[in-house]
């Protein structure tokens, strides 16, 4: 495991991680409610909601943990989220039966103030700025 | 759920959120004022929990999903303490911003809880 990665859990990155944690909590909790109460109404959408909740949790952990492996997991989960919100967001417009408006990614995350759409992009920009090859020094400004 | 109290709660959470965001982006580390504002937000959530438990006994029943309501409420109760612990562990201005983000998300969640209690048809 490389120790030359700039730390990802300092400075403004803390805010990103905090927002991820809240979104992970919200998405997971809500999908549990949806699955318990109303799974038959939209099994595809609610199963995807649960999956997205789990992925948000993994992404949150990956952002906090140091090391190259977690860095790659962070990229994978955040890419998955961006793909998810774009695909499901588009599908929800054209096929409302499959994706009712109350899943996390429906209508590009409009039920969550579009945070699911914006957050992966911010996460990618931030991860790119922390990529291993750039520098071995800490580039995070003291807060 | 008491509608007036809920609106006060949303207003307090929004105010605390804006206060912490402004002070955080101005470079202030977490202080008594910002931590205290989150403590107030948490206190009101505890009051809301008590109100929600007692209200049905007085004929004030949720129109929507009780399970969804309590999922929001329990989730909301966890957020301010987590943000405050974070602020105490890392005393940077970004922790103040996080306090603000936490308070604003409470405002959104309480608003959703109000919709569930008053308007959502189960």
Tab-separated table of C-alpha atoms in Angstrom, chain A:
chain	number	residue	atom	x	y	z
A	1	UNK	CA	0.000	0.000	0.000
A	2	UNK	CA	1.349	3.372	-1.016
A	3	UNK	CA	1.925	5.947	1.652
A	4	UNK	CA	2.761	8.725	-0.796
A	5	UNK	CA	-0.844	9.662	-1.445
A	6	UNK	CA	-1.880	13.097	-0.312
A	7	UNK	CA	-4.395	12.736	2.508
A	8	UNK	CA	-7.972	12.818	1.310
A	9	UNK	CA	-9.675	13.459	4.596
A	10	UNK	CA	-8.372	16.942	5.387
A	11	UNK	CA	-9.523	20.488	4.739
A	12	UNK	CA	-12.359	21.092	2.325
A	13	UNK	CA	-12.465	17.355	1.665
A	14	UNK	CA	-14.036	17.018	5.111
A	15	UNK	CA	-17.085	18.853	3.820
A	16	UNK	CA	-17.342	16.533	0.837
A	17	UNK	CA	-17.118	13.511	3.115
A	18	UNK	CA	-19.720	14.955	5.487
A	19	UNK	CA	-22.171	15.541	2.632
A	20	UNK	CA	-21.523	11.999	1.397
A	21	UNK	CA	-22.199	10.632	4.865
A	22	UNK	CA	-25.512	12.488	5.105
A	23	UNK	CA	-26.536	11.362	1.629
A	24	UNK	CA	-25.553	7.766	2.459
A	25	UNK	CA	-27.707	7.914	5.594
A	26	UNK	CA	-30.644	9.504	3.777
A	27	UNK	CA	-30.555	7.182	0.761
A	28	UNK	CA	-30.134	4.018	2.799
A	29	UNK	CA	-32.764	4.878	5.409
A	30	UNK	CA	-35.268	5.890	2.785
A	31	UNK	CA	-34.735	2.822	0.642
A	32	UNK	CA	-35.277	0.617	3.693
A	33	UNK	CA	-38.625	2.336	4.286
A	34	UNK	CA	-39.585	2.025	0.620
A	35	UNK	CA	-38.700	-1.664	0.500
A	36	UNK	CA	-40.558	-2.458	3.723
A	37	UNK	CA	-43.690	-0.530	2.810
A	38	UNK	CA	-44.036	-0.514	-0.905
A	39	UNK	CA	-41.577	-2.826	-2.643
A	40	UNK	CA	-44.103	-4.269	-5.115
A	41	UNK	CA	-44.960	-0.846	-6.516
A	42	UNK	CA	-41.534	-0.355	-8.080
A	43	UNK	CA	-39.138	-3.214	-7.354
A	44	UNK	CA	-36.510	-2.051	-9.836
A	45	UNK	CA	-36.426	1.513	-8.547
A	46	UNK	CA	-36.419	0.553	-4.877
A	47	UNK	CA	-33.780	-2.148	-5.294
A	48	UNK	CA	-31.619	0.409	-7.093
A	49	UNK	CA	-32.272	2.889	-4.277
A	50	UNK	CA	-30.995	0.367	-1.763
A	51	UNK	CA	-27.963	-0.380	-3.927
A	52	UNK	CA	-27.242	3.333	-4.296
A	53	UNK	CA	-27.468	3.736	-0.522
A	54	UNK	CA	-24.890	1.004	0.002
A	55	UNK	CA	-22.633	2.488	-2.667
A	56	UNK	CA	-22.850	5.899	-0.976
A	57	UNK	CA	-21.761	4.267	2.273
A	58	UNK	CA	-18.799	2.569	0.564
A	59	UNK	CA	-17.874	5.842	-1.158
A	60	UNK	CA	-17.948	7.677	2.178
A	61	UNK	CA	-15.654	5.100	3.761
A	62	UNK	CA	-13.352	5.086	0.723
A	63	UNK	CA	-12.987	8.872	0.891
A	64	UNK	CA	-11.977	8.690	4.540
A	65	UNK	CA	-9.574	5.759	4.344
A	66	UNK	CA	-5.981	6.362	3.238
A	67	UNK	CA	-4.088	4.317	0.652
A	68	UNK	CA	-4.184	3.485	-3.020
A	69	UNK	CA	-6.753	0.697	-2.779
A	70	UNK	CA	-9.319	2.921	-1.127
A	71	UNK	CA	-8.464	5.678	-3.603
A	72	UNK	CA	-9.450	3.337	-6.445
A	73	UNK	CA	-12.566	2.209	-4.619
A	74	UNK	CA	-13.488	5.872	-4.209
A	75	UNK	CA	-13.156	6.377	-7.958
A	76	UNK	CA	-15.174	3.245	-8.720
A	77	UNK	CA	-18.034	4.085	-6.376
A	78	UNK	CA	-18.221	7.736	-7.366
A	79	UNK	CA	-18.174	6.810	-11.074
A	80	UNK	CA	-20.955	4.321	-10.401
A	81	UNK	CA	-22.986	7.063	-8.727
A	82	UNK	CA	-22.547	9.485	-11.608
A	83	UNK	CA	-23.502	6.765	-14.091
A	84	UNK	CA	-26.467	5.816	-11.906
A	85	UNK	CA	-27.864	9.307	-11.575
A	86	UNK	CA	-27.461	9.972	-15.323
A	87	UNK	CA	-28.982	6.667	-16.474
A	88	UNK	CA	-31.770	6.489	-13.898
A	89	UNK	CA	-32.403	10.217	-14.194
A	90	UNK	CA	-32.912	9.851	-17.939
A	91	UNK	CA	-34.946	6.645	-17.659
A	92	UNK	CA	-37.190	8.202	-15.010
A	93	UNK	CA	-38.211	10.884	-17.491
A	94	UNK	CA	-39.111	8.417	-20.227
A	95	UNK	CA	-40.401	5.495	-18.165
A	96	UNK	CA	-42.174	6.717	-15.056
A	97	UNK	CA	-43.639	3.284	-14.321
A	98	UNK	CA	-40.189	1.826	-13.848
A	99	UNK	CA	-38.876	4.725	-11.781
A	100	UNK	CA	-41.440	6.570	-9.691
A	101	UNK	CA	-40.367	10.013	-8.616
A	102	UNK	CA	-39.310	9.028	-5.129
A	103	UNK	CA	-36.135	7.041	-5.764
A	104	UNK	CA	-32.784	8.638	-5.005
A	105	UNK	CA	-31.689	9.055	-8.600
A	106	UNK	CA	-35.045	9.780	-10.222
A	107	UNK	CA	-35.129	13.017	-12.224
A	108	UNK	CA	-31.410	13.437	-11.641
A	109	UNK	CA	-31.868	13.496	-7.875
A	110	UNK	CA	-34.430	16.311	-7.829
A	111	UNK	CA	-35.905	14.901	-4.599
A	112	UNK	CA	-32.506	15.427	-3.000
A	113	UNK	CA	-31.906	18.979	-4.277
A	114	UNK	CA	-29.865	17.530	-7.187
A	115	UNK	CA	-27.126	16.711	-4.710
A	116	UNK	CA	-26.757	13.172	-6.178
A	117	UNK	CA	-25.969	14.802	-9.542
A	118	UNK	CA	-23.538	17.437	-8.284
A	119	UNK	CA	-21.738	15.428	-5.629
A	120	UNK	CA	-20.033	12.805	-7.850
A	121	UNK	CA	-18.681	15.567	-10.094
A	122	UNK	CA	-17.248	17.442	-7.108
A	123	UNK	CA	-15.902	14.154	-5.784
A	124	UNK	CA	-14.150	13.399	-9.077
A	125	UNK	CA	-12.614	16.857	-9.291
A	126	UNK	CA	-11.383	16.486	-5.752
A	127	UNK	CA	-10.041	12.956	-6.220
A	128	UNK	CA	-8.287	14.075	-9.412
A	129	UNK	CA	-6.563	16.791	-7.409
A	130	UNK	CA	-5.383	14.108	-4.956
A	131	UNK	CA	-4.145	11.637	-7.567
A	132	UNK	CA	-1.024	9.705	-6.585
A	133	UNK	CA	1.379	10.720	-9.377
A	134	UNK	CA	1.140	14.470	-8.978
A	135	UNK	CA	3.012	15.026	-5.773
A	136	UNK	CA	4.188	13.248	-2.717
A	137	UNK	CA	3.852	16.367	-0.637
A	138	UNK	CA	0.774	17.346	1.209
A	139	UNK	CA	-1.001	19.774	-1.047
A	140	UNK	CA	-3.797	20.452	1.354
A	141	UNK	CA	-3.668	23.996	2.600
A	142	UNK	CA	-3.794	24.378	6.364
A	143	UNK	CA	-7.303	25.250	7.329
